[in-house]
Amino acid sequence: MSDKKNIDKLVIAISSRALFDLDDSHRVYQEQGLEAYQQYQIAHESEPLQPGGAFSLVKKLLHLNAQLDTQRVEVILLSRNSADTGLRIFNSIEHYDLAITRAAFSGGASPYRYISAFNSHLFLSMDGADVRHALEQGVAAATILPSATTMASDDKLKFAFDGDAVLFSDEAERIYKSEGLEAFARSEKQSANHPLSGGPFKPFLAALQQLQMEFAPGESPIRTCLVTARSAPAHERVVRTLRAWNIRIDESLFLGGMDKGVFLKAFDADVFFDDQEGHCDSARHHVATGHVPHGVANEAPAQNNPGVDNTGDKPG
């Protein structure tokens, strides 16, 4: 991936299935094949699709442009549809008055290769393989999970992030996985003054902060929150790392292994990103959730130490 980013815009790439509910048409494809799917989409192209898992987030992101009176956020549609079958998607975009004008229709192939070409800061999809490819390209990416949640109740745009393997690298978590919680706590206390390396979502968080700074002090509609299973004394390295990065988080929750879902509901998050499937399953019952398939927690179990219980809450 090129290091050059679009400095004028925050660019979000999103798949059509993350933006809209395409379950019915996808079922036709799975059960009846491509030709039946194409006929189904064309026959229903005048019927607007229902919102998908990331629809509310996209709507709030695009609303930032009106609040800033400038085009600072752009959403790019990436779809495996052809332009022909994708007409229903663009009709739905128009129906909901979403300011999305750029798209890549890849005709059945994976569209992830266009993520970097669009200078995307974040990619959201329901296809885990595409998400992994995006992460390999150095782009923050997450698999949007099925959720029954609706748009957060106020006008704030609230992002919640896990720590290790999401905002930070998984270097500390690897110690936990291989040597256990006591070794992790000891290592983190000894390394408190040594900043953690950045994880896949560090650049996206930095871009969000730049967007926050364009609003007058105290008036930004964007809020960020760190929601981590870490607790004292492992909190100090996190605080010092963010300070070294010159990145500010609005709220930080050090939960010491408590269930994250209820806290995310209290924060009223528009979306939460976590690398652990267990935390994601808890969260998605309360808020829109993206699984980040990155780090040691997403490697084959055989790569972890069989003598350590890896089923419990991680420190991050």
PDB file of C-alpha atoms in Angstrom:
ATOM      1  CA  MET A   1       0.000   0.000   0.000  1.00  0.00           C
ATOM      2  CA  SER A   2       1.167   3.504  -0.772  1.00  0.00           C
ATOM      3  CA  ASP A   3       2.014   5.671   2.236  1.00  0.00           C
ATOM      4  CA  LYS A   4       0.313   8.608   0.559  1.00  0.00           C
ATOM      5  CA  LYS A   5      -3.141   9.292   1.951  1.00  0.00           C
ATOM      6  CA  ASN A   6      -5.798  11.661   0.737  1.00  0.00           C
ATOM      7  CA  ILE A   7      -5.017  14.503   3.144  1.00  0.00           C
ATOM      8  CA  ASP A   8      -8.210  16.384   2.329  1.00  0.00           C
ATOM      9  CA  LYS A   9     -10.706  13.646   3.111  1.00  0.00           C
ATOM     10  CA  LEU A  10     -11.412  10.815   5.489  1.00  0.00           C
ATOM     11  CA  VAL A  11     -12.173   7.975   3.072  1.00  0.00           C
ATOM     12  CA  ILE A  12     -14.317   5.009   4.081  1.00  0.00           C
ATOM     13  CA  ALA A  13     -14.678   2.044   1.725  1.00  0.00           C
ATOM     14  CA  ILE A  14     -17.718  -0.127   2.327  1.00  0.00           C
ATOM     15  CA  SER A  15     -19.132  -3.243   0.722  1.00  0.00           C
ATOM     16  CA  SER A  16     -22.703  -3.240  -0.554  1.00  0.00           C
ATOM     17  CA  ARG A  17     -23.681  -5.983   1.939  1.00  0.00           C
ATOM     18  CA  ALA A  18     -22.393  -3.925   4.871  1.00  0.00           C
ATOM     19  CA  LEU A  19     -24.312  -0.867   3.687  1.00  0.00           C
ATOM     20  CA  PHE A  20     -27.566  -2.622   2.755  1.00  0.00           C
ATOM     21  CA  ASP A  21     -29.410  -5.779   3.748  1.00  0.00           C
ATOM     22  CA  LEU A  22     -28.811  -8.084   0.787  1.00  0.00           C
ATOM     23  CA  ASP A  23     -29.676 -11.316   2.580  1.00  0.00           C
ATOM     24  CA  ASP A  24     -32.645 -12.156   0.335  1.00  0.00           C
ATOM     25  CA  SER A  25     -30.767 -11.683  -2.930  1.00  0.00           C
ATOM     26  CA  HIS A  26     -27.673 -13.412  -1.521  1.00  0.00           C
ATOM     27  CA  ARG A  27     -29.868 -16.381  -0.625  1.00  0.00           C
ATOM     28  CA  VAL A  28     -31.105 -16.507  -4.227  1.00  0.00           C
ATOM     29  CA  TYR A  29     -27.491 -16.589  -5.400  1.00  0.00           C
ATOM     30  CA  GLN A  30     -26.553 -19.378  -2.988  1.00  0.00           C
ATOM     31  CA  GLU A  31     -29.603 -21.535  -3.713  1.00  0.00           C
ATOM     32  CA  GLN A  32     -30.261 -20.865  -7.401  1.00  0.00           C
ATOM     33  CA  GLY A  33     -27.011 -19.570  -8.879  1.00  0.00           C
ATOM     34  CA  LEU A  34     -25.678 -16.480 -10.593  1.00  0.00           C
ATOM     35  CA  GLU A  35     -28.195 -16.211 -13.422  1.00  0.00           C
ATOM     36  CA  ALA A  36     -31.152 -16.350 -11.027  1.00  0.00           C
ATOM     37  CA  TYR A  37     -29.474 -13.759  -8.834  1.00  0.00           C
ATOM     38  CA  GLN A  38     -28.970 -11.416 -11.776  1.00  0.00           C
ATOM     39  CA  GLN A  39     -32.606 -11.774 -12.820  1.00  0.00           C
ATOM     40  CA  TYR A  40     -33.755 -11.199  -9.232  1.00  0.00           C
ATOM     41  CA  GLN A  41     -31.754  -7.989  -8.833  1.00  0.00           C
ATOM     42  CA  ILE A  42     -32.928  -6.573 -12.153  1.00  0.00           C
ATOM     43  CA  ALA A  43     -36.548  -7.473 -11.407  1.00  0.00           C
ATOM     44  CA  HIS A  44     -36.332  -5.702  -8.021  1.00  0.00           C
ATOM     45  CA  GLU A  45     -34.038  -2.813  -8.948  1.00  0.00           C
ATOM     46  CA  SER A  46     -36.760  -0.232  -8.302  1.00  0.00           C
ATOM     47  CA  GLU A  47     -37.318  -1.557  -4.764  1.00  0.00           C
ATOM     48  CA  PRO A  48     -35.041   0.155  -2.202  1.00  0.00           C
ATOM     49  CA  LEU A  49     -32.924  -2.188  -0.119  1.00  0.00           C
ATOM     50  CA  GLN A  50     -33.275  -2.122   3.654  1.00  0.00           C
ATOM     51  CA  PRO A  51     -30.404  -0.610   5.687  1.00  0.00           C
ATOM     52  CA  GLY A  52     -27.557  -2.937   6.577  1.00  0.00           C
ATOM     53  CA  GLY A  53     -25.256  -3.196   9.581  1.00  0.00           C
ATOM     54  CA  ALA A  54     -23.139  -0.132   8.787  1.00  0.00           C
ATOM     55  CA  PHE A  55     -25.880   2.046   7.262  1.00  0.00           C
ATOM     56  CA  SER A  56     -26.408   4.269  10.316  1.00  0.00           C
ATOM     57  CA  LEU A  57     -22.669   4.778  10.742  1.00  0.00           C
ATOM     58  CA  VAL A  58     -22.316   5.823   7.094  1.00  0.00           C
ATOM     59  CA  LYS A  59     -25.239   8.229   7.371  1.00  0.00           C
ATOM     60  CA  LYS A  60     -23.666   9.941  10.377  1.00  0.00           C
ATOM     61  CA  LEU A  61     -20.255  10.060   8.722  1.00  0.00           C
ATOM     62  CA  LEU A  62     -21.653  11.759   5.635  1.00  0.00           C
ATOM     63  CA  HIS A  63     -23.561  14.227   7.817  1.00  0.00           C
ATOM     64  CA  LEU A  64     -20.208  15.555   9.031  1.00  0.00           C
ATOM     65  CA  ASN A  65     -19.796  17.257   5.653  1.00  0.00           C
ATOM     66  CA  ALA A  66     -22.892  19.364   6.268  1.00  0.00           C
ATOM     67  CA  GLN A  67     -21.714  20.203   9.774  1.00  0.00           C
ATOM     68  CA  LEU A  68     -18.318  21.339   8.473  1.00  0.00           C
ATOM     69  CA  ASP A  69     -19.755  22.856   5.287  1.00  0.00           C
ATOM     70  CA  THR A  70     -17.041  21.104   3.268  1.00  0.00           C
ATOM     71  CA  GLN A  71     -16.432  17.654   1.790  1.00  0.00           C
ATOM     72  CA  ARG A  72     -14.157  16.169   4.446  1.00  0.00           C
ATOM     73  CA  VAL A  73     -15.620  12.655   4.473  1.00  0.00           C
ATOM     74  CA  GLU A  74     -16.107  10.410   1.462  1.00  0.00           C
ATOM     75  CA  VAL A  75     -17.696   6.972   1.366  1.00  0.00           C
ATOM     76  CA  ILE A  76     -16.733   4.635  -1.483  1.00  0.00           C
ATOM     77  CA  LEU A  77     -18.904   1.664  -2.443  1.00  0.00           C
ATOM     78  CA  LEU A  78     -17.074  -1.592  -3.225  1.00  0.00           C
ATOM     79  CA  SER A  79     -19.218  -4.405  -4.576  1.00  0.00           C
ATOM     80  CA  ARG A  80     -18.870  -7.846  -6.113  1.00  0.00           C
ATOM     81  CA  ASN A  81     -21.893  -7.022  -8.283  1.00  0.00           C
ATOM     82  CA  SER A  82     -21.574  -6.000 -11.905  1.00  0.00           C
ATOM     83  CA  ALA A  83     -22.685  -2.488 -12.788  1.00  0.00           C
ATOM     84  CA  ASP A  84     -25.837  -4.086 -14.220  1.00  0.00           C
ATOM     85  CA  THR A  85     -26.926  -5.899 -11.062  1.00  0.00           C
ATOM     86  CA  GLY A  86     -25.502  -3.060  -8.970  1.00  0.00           C
ATOM     87  CA  LEU A  87     -28.056  -0.612 -10.335  1.00  0.00           C
ATOM     88  CA  ARG A  88     -30.382  -1.562  -7.479  1.00  0.00           C
ATOM     89  CA  ILE A  89     -27.690  -0.566  -5.007  1.00  0.00           C
ATOM     90  CA  PHE A  90     -27.212   2.863  -6.554  1.00  0.00           C
ATOM     91  CA  ASN A  91     -30.994   3.313  -6.715  1.00  0.00           C
ATOM     92  CA  SER A  92     -31.113   2.543  -2.986  1.00  0.00           C
ATOM     93  CA  ILE A  93     -28.317   5.046  -2.328  1.00  0.00           C
ATOM     94  CA  GLU A  94     -30.370   7.674  -4.141  1.00  0.00           C
ATOM     95  CA  HIS A  95     -33.533   6.660  -2.272  1.00  0.00           C
ATOM     96  CA  TYR A  96     -31.867   7.272   1.096  1.00  0.00           C
ATOM     97  CA  ASP A  97     -30.193  10.466  -0.164  1.00  0.00           C
ATOM     98  CA  LEU A  98     -26.698   9.208   0.643  1.00  0.00           C
ATOM     99  CA  ALA A  99     -23.932  11.300  -0.920  1.00  0.00           C
ATOM    100  CA  ILE A 100     -22.033   8.323  -2.367  1.00  0.00           C
ATOM    101  CA  THR A 101     -20.865   8.889  -5.930  1.00  0.00           C
ATOM    102  CA  ARG A 102     -17.792   6.677  -6.378  1.00  0.00           C
ATOM    103  CA  ALA A 103     -17.962   2.905  -6.645  1.00  0.00           C
ATOM    104  CA  ALA A 104     -16.129  -0.172  -7.899  1.00  0.00           C
ATOM    105  CA  PHE A 105     -18.257  -3.058  -9.210  1.00  0.00           C
ATOM    106  CA  SER A 106     -15.937  -6.025  -9.627  1.00  0.00           C
ATOM    107  CA  GLY A 107     -18.284  -8.482 -11.367  1.00  0.00           C
ATOM    108  CA  GLY A 108     -17.885 -11.384  -8.949  1.00  0.00           C
ATOM    109  CA  ALA A 109     -14.200 -10.872  -8.141  1.00  0.00           C
ATOM    110  CA  SER A 110     -13.026  -9.561  -4.808  1.00  0.00           C
ATOM    111  CA  PRO A 111     -13.043  -5.734  -4.797  1.00  0.00           C
ATOM    112  CA  TYR A 112     -10.459  -5.389  -2.016  1.00  0.00           C
ATOM    113  CA  ARG A 113      -7.698  -4.543  -4.512  1.00  0.00           C
ATOM    114  CA  TYR A 114      -9.314  -1.140  -5.085  1.00  0.00           C
ATOM    115  CA  ILE A 115      -9.156  -0.136  -1.414  1.00  0.00           C
ATOM    116  CA  SER A 116      -5.661   1.340  -1.627  1.00  0.00           C
ATOM    117  CA  ALA A 117      -6.336   2.918  -5.026  1.00  0.00           C
ATOM    118  CA  PHE A 118      -9.094   4.966  -3.405  1.00  0.00           C
ATOM    119  CA  ASN A 119      -6.718   5.969  -0.546  1.00  0.00           C
ATOM    120  CA  SER A 120      -9.107   4.447   1.983  1.00  0.00           C
ATOM    121  CA  HIS A 121      -8.542   4.859   5.715  1.00  0.00           C
ATOM    122  CA  LEU A 122     -11.121   2.199   6.678  1.00  0.00           C
ATOM    123  CA  PHE A 123     -12.777  -0.758   4.958  1.00  0.00           C
ATOM    124  CA  LEU A 124     -16.004  -2.315   6.227  1.00  0.00           C
ATOM    125  CA  SER A 125     -17.353  -5.544   4.771  1.00  0.00           C
ATOM    126  CA  MET A 126     -19.254  -8.717   5.641  1.00  0.00           C
ATOM    127  CA  ASP A 127     -16.645 -10.828   3.851  1.00  0.00           C
ATOM    128  CA  GLY A 128     -13.924 -11.890   6.272  1.00  0.00           C
ATOM    129  CA  ALA A 129     -11.472 -12.850   3.509  1.00  0.00           C
ATOM    130  CA  ASP A 130     -11.709  -9.389   1.925  1.00  0.00           C
ATOM    131  CA  VAL A 131     -11.193  -7.801   5.336  1.00  0.00           C
ATOM    132  CA  ARG A 132      -8.055  -9.862   5.930  1.00  0.00           C
ATOM    133  CA  HIS A 133      -6.685  -8.817   2.544  1.00  0.00           C
ATOM    134  CA  ALA A 134      -7.299  -5.175   3.418  1.00  0.00           C
ATOM    135  CA  LEU A 135      -5.487  -5.561   6.732  1.00  0.00           C
ATOM    136  CA  GLU A 136      -2.561  -7.134   4.882  1.00  0.00           C
ATOM    137  CA  GLN A 137      -2.452  -3.988   2.728  1.00  0.00           C
ATOM    138  CA  GLY A 138      -2.136  -1.873   5.875  1.00  0.00           C
ATOM    139  CA  VAL A 139      -5.699  -0.535   5.860  1.00  0.00           C
ATOM    140  CA  ALA A 140      -7.863  -0.581   8.980  1.00  0.00           C
ATOM    141  CA  ALA A 141     -10.624  -3.088   8.241  1.00  0.00           C
ATOM    142  CA  ALA A 142     -13.368  -4.982  10.028  1.00  0.00           C
ATOM    143  CA  THR A 143     -16.030  -7.567   9.326  1.00  0.00           C
ATOM    144  CA  ILE A 144     -19.418  -6.068  10.153  1.00  0.00           C
ATOM    145  CA  LEU A 145     -21.417  -8.610  12.174  1.00  0.00           C
ATOM    146  CA  PRO A 146     -25.173  -9.147  12.023  1.00  0.00           C
ATOM    147  CA  SER A 147     -26.851  -6.960  14.612  1.00  0.00           C
ATOM    148  CA  ALA A 148     -30.368  -5.909  15.522  1.00  0.00           C
ATOM    149  CA  THR A 149     -29.236  -2.546  16.867  1.00  0.00           C
ATOM    150  CA  THR A 150     -30.417   0.804  15.513  1.00  0.00           C
ATOM    151  CA  MET A 151     -28.769   4.203  15.201  1.00  0.00           C
ATOM    152  CA  ALA A 152     -27.379   5.639  18.424  1.00  0.00           C
ATOM    153  CA  SER A 153     -29.831   8.015  20.037  1.00  0.00           C
ATOM    154  CA  ASP A 154     -28.097  11.391  19.691  1.00  0.00           C
ATOM    155  CA  ASP A 155     -26.263  13.379  17.024  1.00  0.00           C
ATOM    156  CA  LYS A 156     -22.825  12.386  18.292  1.00  0.00           C
ATOM    157  CA  LEU A 157     -20.735  10.008  16.159  1.00  0.00           C
ATOM    158  CA  LYS A 158     -19.201   7.592  18.636  1.00  0.00           C
ATOM    159  CA  PHE A 159     -16.383   5.176  17.827  1.00  0.00           C
ATOM    160  CA  ALA A 160     -15.270   2.556  20.354  1.00  0.00           C
ATOM    161  CA  PHE A 161     -12.034   0.600  19.981  1.00  0.00           C
ATOM    162  CA  ASP A 162     -10.419  -2.371  21.653  1.00  0.00           C
ATOM    163  CA  GLY A 163      -6.767  -1.868  22.526  1.00  0.00           C
ATOM    164  CA  ASP A 164      -4.333  -4.725  21.862  1.00  0.00           C
ATOM    165  CA  ALA A 165      -4.287  -5.935  18.216  1.00  0.00           C
ATOM    166  CA  VAL A 166      -6.638  -3.094  17.183  1.00  0.00           C
ATOM    167  CA  LEU A 167      -5.253   0.317  18.218  1.00  0.00           C
ATOM    168  CA  PHE A 168      -2.016  -1.233  19.448  1.00  0.00           C
ATOM    169  CA  SER A 169       0.074  -4.116  18.160  1.00  0.00           C
ATOM    170  CA  ASP A 170      -0.446  -7.568  19.669  1.00  0.00           C
ATOM    171  CA  GLU A 171       3.056  -7.671  21.210  1.00  0.00           C
ATOM    172  CA  ALA A 172       1.740  -7.583  24.780  1.00  0.00           C
ATOM    173  CA  GLU A 173      -1.099  -9.980  24.054  1.00  0.00           C
ATOM    174  CA  ARG A 174       1.371 -12.532  22.702  1.00  0.00           C
ATOM    175  CA  ILE A 175       3.035 -12.618  26.116  1.00  0.00           C
ATOM    176  CA  TYR A 176      -0.360 -13.171  27.726  1.00  0.00           C
ATOM    177  CA  LYS A 177      -1.226 -15.959  25.288  1.00  0.00           C
ATOM    178  CA  SER A 178       2.097 -17.765  25.660  1.00  0.00           C
ATOM    179  CA  GLU A 179       2.989 -17.151  29.310  1.00  0.00           C
ATOM    180  CA  GLY A 180      -0.224 -16.194  31.108  1.00  0.00           C
ATOM    181  CA  LEU A 181      -1.720 -13.210  32.905  1.00  0.00           C
ATOM    182  CA  GLU A 182       0.942 -12.809  35.616  1.00  0.00           C
ATOM    183  CA  ALA A 183       3.750 -12.664  33.052  1.00  0.00           C
ATOM    184  CA  PHE A 184       1.721 -10.176  31.009  1.00  0.00           C
ATOM    185  CA  ALA A 185       1.137  -7.901  34.022  1.00  0.00           C
ATOM    186  CA  ARG A 186       4.803  -8.086  35.000  1.00  0.00           C
ATOM    187  CA  SER A 187       5.973  -7.309  31.478  1.00  0.00           C
ATOM    188  CA  GLU A 188       3.573  -4.379  31.079  1.00  0.00           C
ATOM    189  CA  LYS A 189       4.670  -2.855  34.382  1.00  0.00           C
ATOM    190  CA  GLN A 190       8.325  -3.150  33.372  1.00  0.00           C
ATOM    191  CA  SER A 191       7.579  -1.669  29.933  1.00  0.00           C
ATOM    192  CA  ALA A 192       5.282   1.126  31.124  1.00  0.00           C
ATOM    193  CA  ASN A 193       7.585   3.813  29.713  1.00  0.00           C
ATOM    194  CA  HIS A 194       8.073   2.059  26.360  1.00  0.00           C
ATOM    195  CA  PRO A 195       5.245   2.888  23.927  1.00  0.00           C
ATOM    196  CA  LEU A 196       3.469   0.026  22.222  1.00  0.00           C
ATOM    197  CA  SER A 197       3.738  -0.270  18.466  1.00  0.00           C
ATOM    198  CA  GLY A 198       0.734   0.797  16.458  1.00  0.00           C
ATOM    199  CA  GLY A 199      -1.999  -1.626  15.480  1.00  0.00           C
ATOM    200  CA  PRO A 200      -4.074  -1.603  12.292  1.00  0.00           C
ATOM    201  CA  PHE A 201      -6.490   1.088  13.549  1.00  0.00           C
ATOM    202  CA  LYS A 202      -3.895   3.604  14.739  1.00  0.00           C
ATOM    203  CA  PRO A 203      -3.887   5.565  11.420  1.00  0.00           C
ATOM    204  CA  PHE A 204      -7.687   5.654  11.359  1.00  0.00           C
ATOM    205  CA  LEU A 205      -7.826   6.949  14.937  1.00  0.00           C
ATOM    206  CA  ALA A 206      -5.261   9.625  14.044  1.00  0.00           C
ATOM    207  CA  ALA A 207      -7.373  10.642  11.017  1.00  0.00           C
ATOM    208  CA  LEU A 208     -10.455  10.849  13.222  1.00  0.00           C
ATOM    209  CA  GLN A 209      -8.603  13.121  15.633  1.00  0.00           C
ATOM    210  CA  GLN A 210      -7.661  15.438  12.768  1.00  0.00           C
ATOM    211  CA  LEU A 211     -11.335  15.616  11.850  1.00  0.00           C
ATOM    212  CA  GLN A 212     -12.278  16.335  15.467  1.00  0.00           C
ATOM    213  CA  MET A 213      -9.835  19.250  15.537  1.00  0.00           C
ATOM    214  CA  GLU A 214     -11.640  20.979  12.660  1.00  0.00           C
ATOM    215  CA  PHE A 215     -14.540  21.715  14.986  1.00  0.00           C
ATOM    216  CA  ALA A 216     -14.423  24.459  17.586  1.00  0.00           C
ATOM    217  CA  PRO A 217     -13.223  23.309  21.030  1.00  0.00           C
ATOM    218  CA  GLY A 218     -15.971  21.419  22.815  1.00  0.00           C
ATOM    219  CA  GLU A 219     -18.198  21.299  19.720  1.00  0.00           C
ATOM    220  CA  SER A 220     -16.954  18.207  17.875  1.00  0.00           C
ATOM    221  CA  PRO A 221     -19.746  15.679  17.240  1.00  0.00           C
ATOM    222  CA  ILE A 222     -17.141  12.873  17.155  1.00  0.00           C
ATOM    223  CA  ARG A 223     -16.258  11.008  20.330  1.00  0.00           C
ATOM    224  CA  THR A 224     -13.811   8.135  20.728  1.00  0.00           C
ATOM    225  CA  CYS A 225     -13.576   5.538  23.462  1.00  0.00           C
ATOM    226  CA  LEU A 226     -11.012   2.868  24.343  1.00  0.00           C
ATOM    227  CA  VAL A 227     -12.763  -0.223  25.735  1.00  0.00           C
ATOM    228  CA  THR A 228     -10.154  -2.661  26.972  1.00  0.00           C
ATOM    229  CA  ALA A 229     -10.054  -5.730  29.198  1.00  0.00           C
ATOM    230  CA  ARG A 230      -6.830  -4.362  30.697  1.00  0.00           C
ATOM    231  CA  SER A 231      -6.831  -3.102  34.278  1.00  0.00           C
ATOM    232  CA  ALA A 232      -4.274  -1.497  36.602  1.00  0.00           C
ATOM    233  CA  PRO A 233      -1.289  -1.698  36.507  1.00  0.00           C
ATOM    234  CA  ALA A 234      -1.409  -2.541  32.773  1.00  0.00           C
ATOM    235  CA  HIS A 235      -3.259   0.739  32.094  1.00  0.00           C
ATOM    236  CA  GLU A 236      -0.163   2.917  32.417  1.00  0.00           C
ATOM    237  CA  ARG A 237       1.568   1.707  29.258  1.00  0.00           C
ATOM    238  CA  VAL A 238      -1.602   2.409  27.259  1.00  0.00           C
ATOM    239  CA  VAL A 239      -1.857   5.965  28.605  1.00  0.00           C
ATOM    240  CA  ARG A 240       1.810   6.667  27.908  1.00  0.00           C
ATOM    241  CA  THR A 241       1.586   5.126  24.439  1.00  0.00           C
ATOM    242  CA  LEU A 242      -1.274   7.412  23.386  1.00  0.00           C
ATOM    243  CA  ARG A 243       0.624  10.357  24.853  1.00  0.00           C
ATOM    244  CA  ALA A 244       3.726   9.416  22.834  1.00  0.00           C
ATOM    245  CA  TRP A 245       1.589   9.189  19.687  1.00  0.00           C
ATOM    246  CA  ASN A 246       0.082  12.610  20.444  1.00  0.00           C
ATOM    247  CA  ILE A 247      -3.361  11.042  20.092  1.00  0.00           C
ATOM    248  CA  ARG A 248      -6.181  11.822  22.490  1.00  0.00           C
ATOM    249  CA  ILE A 249      -8.985   9.408  23.356  1.00  0.00           C
ATOM    250  CA  ASP A 250     -12.119  11.043  24.762  1.00  0.00           C
ATOM    251  CA  GLU A 251     -13.059   8.192  27.095  1.00  0.00           C
ATOM    252  CA  SER A 252     -11.193   5.102  28.340  1.00  0.00           C
ATOM    253  CA  LEU A 253     -12.705   2.052  30.021  1.00  0.00           C
ATOM    254  CA  PHE A 254     -10.309  -0.356  31.757  1.00  0.00           C
ATOM    255  CA  LEU A 255     -12.668  -3.248  32.515  1.00  0.00           C
ATOM    256  CA  GLY A 256     -10.387  -5.954  33.891  1.00  0.00           C
ATOM    257  CA  GLY A 257     -12.212  -8.726  32.034  1.00  0.00           C
ATOM    258  CA  MET A 258     -15.807  -7.530  32.582  1.00  0.00           C
ATOM    259  CA  ASP A 259     -18.323  -7.980  29.773  1.00  0.00           C
ATOM    260  CA  LYS A 260     -17.888  -5.165  27.260  1.00  0.00           C
ATOM    261  CA  GLY A 261     -21.382  -5.153  25.791  1.00  0.00           C
ATOM    262  CA  VAL A 262     -23.193  -3.299  28.567  1.00  0.00           C
ATOM    263  CA  PHE A 263     -20.479  -0.639  28.720  1.00  0.00           C
ATOM    264  CA  LEU A 264     -20.688  -0.084  24.971  1.00  0.00           C
ATOM    265  CA  LYS A 265     -24.435   0.362  25.317  1.00  0.00           C
ATOM    266  CA  ALA A 266     -23.836   2.925  28.077  1.00  0.00           C
ATOM    267  CA  PHE A 267     -21.367   4.776  25.821  1.00  0.00           C
ATOM    268  CA  ASP A 268     -24.014   4.571  23.065  1.00  0.00           C
ATOM    269  CA  ALA A 269     -21.415   3.596  20.460  1.00  0.00           C
ATOM    270  CA  ASP A 270     -22.216   3.792  16.766  1.00  0.00           C
ATOM    271  CA  VAL A 271     -19.637   1.087  16.139  1.00  0.00           C
ATOM    272  CA  PHE A 272     -17.141  -0.983  18.141  1.00  0.00           C
ATOM    273  CA  PHE A 273     -14.015  -2.671  16.782  1.00  0.00           C
ATOM    274  CA  ASP A 274     -12.450  -5.687  18.518  1.00  0.00           C
ATOM    275  CA  ASP A 275     -10.162  -8.539  17.457  1.00  0.00           C
ATOM    276  CA  GLN A 276     -11.734 -11.135  19.770  1.00  0.00           C
ATOM    277  CA  GLU A 277     -14.805 -12.940  18.503  1.00  0.00           C
ATOM    278  CA  GLY A 278     -16.093 -13.449  22.049  1.00  0.00           C
ATOM    279  CA  HIS A 279     -16.071  -9.724  22.790  1.00  0.00           C
ATOM    280  CA  CYS A 280     -17.642  -9.034  19.403  1.00  0.00           C
ATOM    281  CA  ASP A 281     -20.479 -11.457  20.103  1.00  0.00           C
ATOM    282  CA  SER A 282     -21.179  -9.684  23.385  1.00  0.00           C
ATOM    283  CA  ALA A 283     -21.028  -6.257  21.780  1.00  0.00           C
ATOM    284  CA  ARG A 284     -23.203  -6.907  18.722  1.00  0.00           C
ATOM    285  CA  HIS A 285     -26.290  -7.401  20.899  1.00  0.00           C
ATOM    286  CA  HIS A 286     -25.938  -3.769  21.980  1.00  0.00           C
ATOM    287  CA  VAL A 287     -24.128  -1.833  19.231  1.00  0.00           C
ATOM    288  CA  ALA A 288     -22.962  -2.236  15.638  1.00  0.00           C
ATOM    289  CA  THR A 289     -19.770  -4.297  15.813  1.00  0.00           C
ATOM    290  CA  GLY A 290     -16.811  -4.957  13.547  1.00  0.00           C
ATOM    291  CA  HIS A 291     -14.520  -7.953  14.045  1.00  0.00           C
ATOM    292  CA  VAL A 292     -10.868  -7.185  13.274  1.00  0.00           C
ATOM    293  CA  PRO A 293      -9.284 -10.522  12.217  1.00  0.00           C
ATOM    294  CA  HIS A 294      -5.784  -9.493  13.229  1.00  0.00           C
ATOM    295  CA  GLY A 295      -3.217 -10.571  15.778  1.00  0.00           C
ATOM    296  CA  VAL A 296      -2.485 -13.652  17.823  1.00  0.00           C
ATOM    297  CA  ALA A 297      -6.124 -14.178  18.871  1.00  0.00           C
ATOM    298  CA  ASN A 298      -6.964 -14.880  15.223  1.00  0.00           C
ATOM    299  CA  GLU A 299      -4.135 -17.301  14.562  1.00  0.00           C
ATOM    300  CA  ALA A 300      -4.514 -21.081  14.614  1.00  0.00           C
ATOM    301  CA  PRO A 301      -4.764 -22.417  18.206  1.00  0.00           C
ATOM    302  CA  ALA A 302      -1.751 -24.642  17.558  1.00  0.00           C
ATOM    303  CA  GLN A 303       0.422 -21.546  17.428  1.00  0.00           C
ATOM    304  CA  ASN A 304      -0.440 -20.728  21.041  1.00  0.00           C
ATOM    305  CA  ASN A 305       1.089 -22.426  24.054  1.00  0.00           C
ATOM    306  CA  PRO A 306      -1.059 -25.501  24.810  1.00  0.00           C
ATOM    307  CA  GLY A 307      -0.148 -25.163  28.468  1.00  0.00           C
ATOM    308  CA  VAL A 308      -1.881 -21.805  28.839  1.00  0.00           C
ATOM    309  CA  ASP A 309      -5.646 -21.337  28.981  1.00  0.00           C
ATOM    310  CA  ASN A 310      -6.421 -19.087  26.030  1.00  0.00           C
ATOM    311  CA  THR A 311     -10.199 -19.191  26.352  1.00  0.00           C
ATOM    312  CA  GLY A 312     -10.642 -16.370  28.859  1.00  0.00           C
ATOM    313  CA  ASP A 313     -10.588 -12.608  28.464  1.00  0.00           C
ATOM    314  CA  LYS A 314      -7.426 -11.209  26.988  1.00  0.00           C
ATOM    315  CA  PRO A 315      -5.699  -8.177  28.519  1.00  0.00           C
ATOM    316  CA  GLY A 316      -6.534  -5.915  25.550  1.00  0.00           C
TER     317      GLY A 316
END
